[in-house]
PDB file of C-alpha atoms in Angstrom:
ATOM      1  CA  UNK B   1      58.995  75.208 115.720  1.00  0.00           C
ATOM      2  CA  UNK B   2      60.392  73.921 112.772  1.00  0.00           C
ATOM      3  CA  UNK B   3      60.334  76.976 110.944  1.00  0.00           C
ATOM      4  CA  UNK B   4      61.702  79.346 113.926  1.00  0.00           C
ATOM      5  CA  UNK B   5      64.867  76.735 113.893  1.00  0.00           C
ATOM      6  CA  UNK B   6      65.348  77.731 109.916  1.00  0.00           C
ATOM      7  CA  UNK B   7      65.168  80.698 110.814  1.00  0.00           C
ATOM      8  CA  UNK B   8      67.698  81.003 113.516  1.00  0.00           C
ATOM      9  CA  UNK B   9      70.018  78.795 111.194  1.00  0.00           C
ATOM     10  CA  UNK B  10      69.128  81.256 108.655  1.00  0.00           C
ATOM     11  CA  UNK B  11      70.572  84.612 110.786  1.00  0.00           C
ATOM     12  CA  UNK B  12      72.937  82.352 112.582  1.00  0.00           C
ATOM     13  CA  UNK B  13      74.562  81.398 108.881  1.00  0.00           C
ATOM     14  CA  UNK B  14      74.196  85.437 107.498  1.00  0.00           C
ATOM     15  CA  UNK B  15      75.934  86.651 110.686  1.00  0.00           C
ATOM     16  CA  UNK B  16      78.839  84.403 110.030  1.00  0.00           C
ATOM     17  CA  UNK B  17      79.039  85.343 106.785  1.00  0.00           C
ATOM     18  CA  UNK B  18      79.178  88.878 107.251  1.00  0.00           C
ATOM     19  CA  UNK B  19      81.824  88.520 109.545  1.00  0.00           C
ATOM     20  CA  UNK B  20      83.884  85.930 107.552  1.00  0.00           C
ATOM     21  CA  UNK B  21      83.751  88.642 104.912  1.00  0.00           C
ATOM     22  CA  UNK B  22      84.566  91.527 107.204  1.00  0.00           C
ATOM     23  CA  UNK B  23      87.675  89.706 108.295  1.00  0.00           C
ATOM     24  CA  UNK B  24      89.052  88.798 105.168  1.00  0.00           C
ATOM     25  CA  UNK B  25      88.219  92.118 103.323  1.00  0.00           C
ATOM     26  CA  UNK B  26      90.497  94.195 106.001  1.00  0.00           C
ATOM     27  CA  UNK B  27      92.911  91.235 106.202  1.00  0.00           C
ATOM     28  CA  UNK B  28      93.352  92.041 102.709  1.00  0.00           C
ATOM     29  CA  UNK B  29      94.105  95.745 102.912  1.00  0.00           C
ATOM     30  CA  UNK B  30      96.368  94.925 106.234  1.00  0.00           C
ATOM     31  CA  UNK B  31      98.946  92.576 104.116  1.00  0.00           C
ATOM     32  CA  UNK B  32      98.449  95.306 101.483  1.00  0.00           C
ATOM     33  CA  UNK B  33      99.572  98.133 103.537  1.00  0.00           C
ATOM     34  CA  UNK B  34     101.942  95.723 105.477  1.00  0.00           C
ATOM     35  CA  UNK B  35     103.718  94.448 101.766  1.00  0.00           C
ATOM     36  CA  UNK B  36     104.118  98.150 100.816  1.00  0.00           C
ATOM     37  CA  UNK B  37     105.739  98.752 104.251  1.00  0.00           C
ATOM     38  CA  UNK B  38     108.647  96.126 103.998  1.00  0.00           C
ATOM     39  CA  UNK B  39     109.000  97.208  99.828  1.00  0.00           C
ATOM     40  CA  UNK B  40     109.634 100.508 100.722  1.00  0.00           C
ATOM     41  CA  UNK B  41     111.968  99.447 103.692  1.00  0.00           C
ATOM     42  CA  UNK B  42     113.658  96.876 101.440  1.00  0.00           C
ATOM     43  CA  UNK B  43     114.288  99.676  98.437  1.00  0.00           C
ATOM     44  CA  UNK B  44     115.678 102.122 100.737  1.00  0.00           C
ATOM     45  CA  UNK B  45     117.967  99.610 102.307  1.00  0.00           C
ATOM     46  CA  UNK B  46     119.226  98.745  98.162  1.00  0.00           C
ATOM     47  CA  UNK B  47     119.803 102.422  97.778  1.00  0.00           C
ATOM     48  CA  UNK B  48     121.677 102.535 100.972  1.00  0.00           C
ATOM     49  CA  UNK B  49     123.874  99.416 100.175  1.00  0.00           C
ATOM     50  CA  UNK B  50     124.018 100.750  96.593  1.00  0.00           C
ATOM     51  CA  UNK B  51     125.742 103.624  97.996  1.00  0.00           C
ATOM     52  CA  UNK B  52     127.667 102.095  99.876  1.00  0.00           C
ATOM     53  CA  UNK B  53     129.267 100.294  97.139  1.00  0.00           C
ATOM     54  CA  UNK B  54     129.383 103.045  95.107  1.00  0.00           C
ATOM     55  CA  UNK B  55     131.639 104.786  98.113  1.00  0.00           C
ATOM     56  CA  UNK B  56     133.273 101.682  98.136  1.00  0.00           C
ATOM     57  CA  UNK B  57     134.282 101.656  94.943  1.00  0.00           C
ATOM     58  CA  UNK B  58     135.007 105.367  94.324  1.00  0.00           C
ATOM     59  CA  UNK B  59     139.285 104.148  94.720  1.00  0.00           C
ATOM     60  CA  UNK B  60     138.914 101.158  92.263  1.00  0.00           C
ATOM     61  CA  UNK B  61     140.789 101.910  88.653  1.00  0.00           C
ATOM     62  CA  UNK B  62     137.449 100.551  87.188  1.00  0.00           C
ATOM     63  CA  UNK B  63     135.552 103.348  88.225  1.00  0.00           C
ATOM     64  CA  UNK B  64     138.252 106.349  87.759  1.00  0.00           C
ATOM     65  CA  UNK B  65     137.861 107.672  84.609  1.00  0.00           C
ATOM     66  CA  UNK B  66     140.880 109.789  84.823  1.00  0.00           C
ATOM     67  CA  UNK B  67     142.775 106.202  85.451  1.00  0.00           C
ATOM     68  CA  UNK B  68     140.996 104.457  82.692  1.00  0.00           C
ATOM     69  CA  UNK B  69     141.832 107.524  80.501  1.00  0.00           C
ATOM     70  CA  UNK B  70     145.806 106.985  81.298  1.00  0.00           C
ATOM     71  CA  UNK B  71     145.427 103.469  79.765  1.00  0.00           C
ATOM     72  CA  UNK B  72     143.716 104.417  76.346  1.00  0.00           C
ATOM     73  CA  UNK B  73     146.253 102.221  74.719  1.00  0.00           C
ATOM     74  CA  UNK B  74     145.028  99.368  76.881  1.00  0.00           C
ATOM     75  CA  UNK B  75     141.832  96.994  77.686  1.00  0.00           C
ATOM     76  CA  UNK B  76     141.297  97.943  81.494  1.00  0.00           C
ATOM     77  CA  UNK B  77     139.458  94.819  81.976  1.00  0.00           C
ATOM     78  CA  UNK B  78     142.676  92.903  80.765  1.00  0.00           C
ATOM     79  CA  UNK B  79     145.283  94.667  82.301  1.00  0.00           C
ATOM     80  CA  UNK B  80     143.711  94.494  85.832  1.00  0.00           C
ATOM     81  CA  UNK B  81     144.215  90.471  86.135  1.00  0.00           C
ATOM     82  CA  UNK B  82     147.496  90.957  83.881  1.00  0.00           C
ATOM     83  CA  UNK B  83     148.310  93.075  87.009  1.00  0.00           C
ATOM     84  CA  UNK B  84     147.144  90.937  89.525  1.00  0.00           C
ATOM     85  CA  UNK B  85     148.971  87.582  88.251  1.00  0.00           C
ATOM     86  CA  UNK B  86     152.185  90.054  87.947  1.00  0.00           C
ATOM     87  CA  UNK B  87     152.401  90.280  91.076  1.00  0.00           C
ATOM     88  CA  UNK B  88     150.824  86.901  92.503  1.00  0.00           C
ATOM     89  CA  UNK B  89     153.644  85.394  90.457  1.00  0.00           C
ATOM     90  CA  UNK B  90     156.203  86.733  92.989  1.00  0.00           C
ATOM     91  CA  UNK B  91     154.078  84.471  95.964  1.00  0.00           C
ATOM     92  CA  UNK B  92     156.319  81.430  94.339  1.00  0.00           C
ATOM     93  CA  UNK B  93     160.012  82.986  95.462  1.00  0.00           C
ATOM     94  CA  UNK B  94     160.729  80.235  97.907  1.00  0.00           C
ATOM     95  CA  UNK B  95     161.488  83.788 100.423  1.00  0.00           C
ATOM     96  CA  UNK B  96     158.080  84.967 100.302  1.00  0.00           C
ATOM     97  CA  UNK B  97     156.852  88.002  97.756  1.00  0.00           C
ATOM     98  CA  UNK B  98     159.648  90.717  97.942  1.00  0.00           C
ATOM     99  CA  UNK B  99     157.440  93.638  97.744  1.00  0.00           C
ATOM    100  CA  UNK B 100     155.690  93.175 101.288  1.00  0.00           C
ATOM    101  CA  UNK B 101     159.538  93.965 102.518  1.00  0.00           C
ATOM    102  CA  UNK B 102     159.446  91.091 105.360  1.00  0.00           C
ATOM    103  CA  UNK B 103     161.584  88.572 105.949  1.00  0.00           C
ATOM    104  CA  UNK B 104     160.581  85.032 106.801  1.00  0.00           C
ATOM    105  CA  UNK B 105     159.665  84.176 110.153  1.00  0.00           C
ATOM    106  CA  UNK B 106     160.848  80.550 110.601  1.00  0.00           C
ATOM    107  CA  UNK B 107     159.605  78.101 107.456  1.00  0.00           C
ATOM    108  CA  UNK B 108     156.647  80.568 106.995  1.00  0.00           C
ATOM    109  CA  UNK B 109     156.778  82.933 103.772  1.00  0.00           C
ATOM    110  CA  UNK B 110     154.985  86.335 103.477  1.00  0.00           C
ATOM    111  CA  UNK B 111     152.747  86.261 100.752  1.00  0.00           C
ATOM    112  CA  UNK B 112     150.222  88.637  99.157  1.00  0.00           C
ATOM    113  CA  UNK B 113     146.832  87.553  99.440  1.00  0.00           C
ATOM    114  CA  UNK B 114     144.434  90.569  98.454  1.00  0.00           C
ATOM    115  CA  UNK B 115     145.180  93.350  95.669  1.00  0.00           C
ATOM    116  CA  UNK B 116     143.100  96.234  94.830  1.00  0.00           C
ATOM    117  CA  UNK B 117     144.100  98.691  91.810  1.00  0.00           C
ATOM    118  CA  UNK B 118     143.470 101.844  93.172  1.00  0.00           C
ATOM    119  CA  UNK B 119     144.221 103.960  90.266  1.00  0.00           C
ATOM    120  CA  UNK B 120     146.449 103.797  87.228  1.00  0.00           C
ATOM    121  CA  UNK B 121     149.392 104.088  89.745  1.00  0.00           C
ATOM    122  CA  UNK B 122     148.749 102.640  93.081  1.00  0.00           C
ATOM    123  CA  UNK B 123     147.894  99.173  94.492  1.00  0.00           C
ATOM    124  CA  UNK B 124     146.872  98.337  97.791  1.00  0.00           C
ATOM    125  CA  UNK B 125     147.612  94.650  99.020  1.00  0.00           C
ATOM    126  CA  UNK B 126     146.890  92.112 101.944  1.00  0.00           C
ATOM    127  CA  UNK B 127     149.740  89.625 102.848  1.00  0.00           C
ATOM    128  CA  UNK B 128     150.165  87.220 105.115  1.00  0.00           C
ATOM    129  CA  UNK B 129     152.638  84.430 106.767  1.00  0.00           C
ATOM    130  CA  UNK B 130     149.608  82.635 108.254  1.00  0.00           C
ATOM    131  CA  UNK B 131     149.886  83.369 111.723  1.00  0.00           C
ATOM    132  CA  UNK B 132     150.853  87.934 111.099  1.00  0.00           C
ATOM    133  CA  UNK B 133     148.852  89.794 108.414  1.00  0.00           C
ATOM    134  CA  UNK B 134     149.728  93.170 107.195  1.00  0.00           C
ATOM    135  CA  UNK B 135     149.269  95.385 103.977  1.00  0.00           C
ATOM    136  CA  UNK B 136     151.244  97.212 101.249  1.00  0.00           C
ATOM    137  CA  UNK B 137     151.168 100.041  99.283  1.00  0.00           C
ATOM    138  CA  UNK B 138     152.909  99.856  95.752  1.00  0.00           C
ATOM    139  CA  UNK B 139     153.320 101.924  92.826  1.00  0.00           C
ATOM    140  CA  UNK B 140     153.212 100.038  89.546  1.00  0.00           C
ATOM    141  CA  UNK B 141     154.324 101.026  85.963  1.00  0.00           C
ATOM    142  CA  UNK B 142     152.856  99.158  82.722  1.00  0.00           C
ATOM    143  CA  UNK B 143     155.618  99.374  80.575  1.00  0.00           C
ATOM    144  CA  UNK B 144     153.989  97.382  77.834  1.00  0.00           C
ATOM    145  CA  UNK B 145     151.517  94.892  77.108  1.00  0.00           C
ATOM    146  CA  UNK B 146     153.104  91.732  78.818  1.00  0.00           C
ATOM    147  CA  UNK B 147     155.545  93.766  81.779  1.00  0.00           C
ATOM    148  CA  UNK B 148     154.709  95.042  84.828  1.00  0.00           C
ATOM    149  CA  UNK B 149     157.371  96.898  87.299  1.00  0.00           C
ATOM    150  CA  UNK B 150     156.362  97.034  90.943  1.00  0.00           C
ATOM    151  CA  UNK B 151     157.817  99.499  93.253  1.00  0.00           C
ATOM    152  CA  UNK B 152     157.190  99.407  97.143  1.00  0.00           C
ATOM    153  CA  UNK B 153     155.985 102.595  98.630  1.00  0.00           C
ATOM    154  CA  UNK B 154     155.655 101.956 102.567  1.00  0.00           C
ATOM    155  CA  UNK B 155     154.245  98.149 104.269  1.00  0.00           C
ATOM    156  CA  UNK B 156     152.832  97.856 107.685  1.00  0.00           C
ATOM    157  CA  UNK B 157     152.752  94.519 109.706  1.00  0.00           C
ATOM    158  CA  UNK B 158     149.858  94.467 112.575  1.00  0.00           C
ATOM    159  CA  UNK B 159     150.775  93.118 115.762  1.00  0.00           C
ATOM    160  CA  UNK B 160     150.163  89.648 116.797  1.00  0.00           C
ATOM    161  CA  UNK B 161     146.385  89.457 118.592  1.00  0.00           C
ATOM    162  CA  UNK B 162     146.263  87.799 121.697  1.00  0.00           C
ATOM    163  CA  UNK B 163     143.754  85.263 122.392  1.00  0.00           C
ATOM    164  CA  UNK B 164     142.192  85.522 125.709  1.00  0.00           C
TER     165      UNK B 164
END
């Protein structure tokens, strides 16, 4: 009796082996398969974003070599905040920043709050009062290293939302 109950432990202990290893031998090749899954799903959603930016980016003077090429006589990487403060320095007119074209509205000044170089010519801007938002297009001329002209082109003001 003895030896029939080694026994039985004996089969009983093999069986659970066999199955301890069957389970974790295709567990294995499941997270494998499952890891290349999501890595294939994750670089196709990089390229897509990548893309994206890229598109993005296509009206940026940093990426238009045409632009950059217009500015040989100049660091693009310098003139683009030299550009930027230019025209953030006309936020402090106690009026608001005359470019966005819009008079204040009570004690509330319109002031540019976004800018994006388009080109070696054109800047797109955000401003805002606090309560209205609305954007610009300017031209702008470097006329040498430390002056910048600014020239408004056309402004729109969105209406006020309503909140429901």
């Amino acid at each position: 009796m003895k030896k029939q109950l080694y026994l039985y432990l004996f089969i009983l202990s093999a069986l659970i082996n066999v199955f301890t290893y069957m389970y974790f031998s295709k567990k294995a090749t499941s997270d494998q398969t499952r890891m290349e899954h999501s890595s294939k799903i994750k670089k196709d959603s990089i390229t897509l974003l990548t893309n994206k930016l890229y598109d993005a980016n296509s009206f940026s003077l940093e990426n238009n070599d045409n632009a950059i090429e217009y500015f040989q006589n100049y660091d693009v990487q310098k003139l683009i905040p030299m550009v930027q403060e230019a025209l953030m320095s006309y936020n402090d007119n106690h009026t608001g920043n005359k470019f966005v074209d819009q008079p204040m509205m009570g004690s509330q000044k319109f002031i540019i709050t976004k800018i994006k170089l388009l080109n070696h010519r054109w800047i797109i801007a955000d401003y805002s009062n606090g309560e209205l938002w609305g954007q610009v297009l300017l031209k702008y001329f470097v006329e040498d290293e430390k002056t910048v002209t600014f020239q408004t082109v056309d402004t729109y003001l969105f209406p006020k939302q309503k909140i429901e």
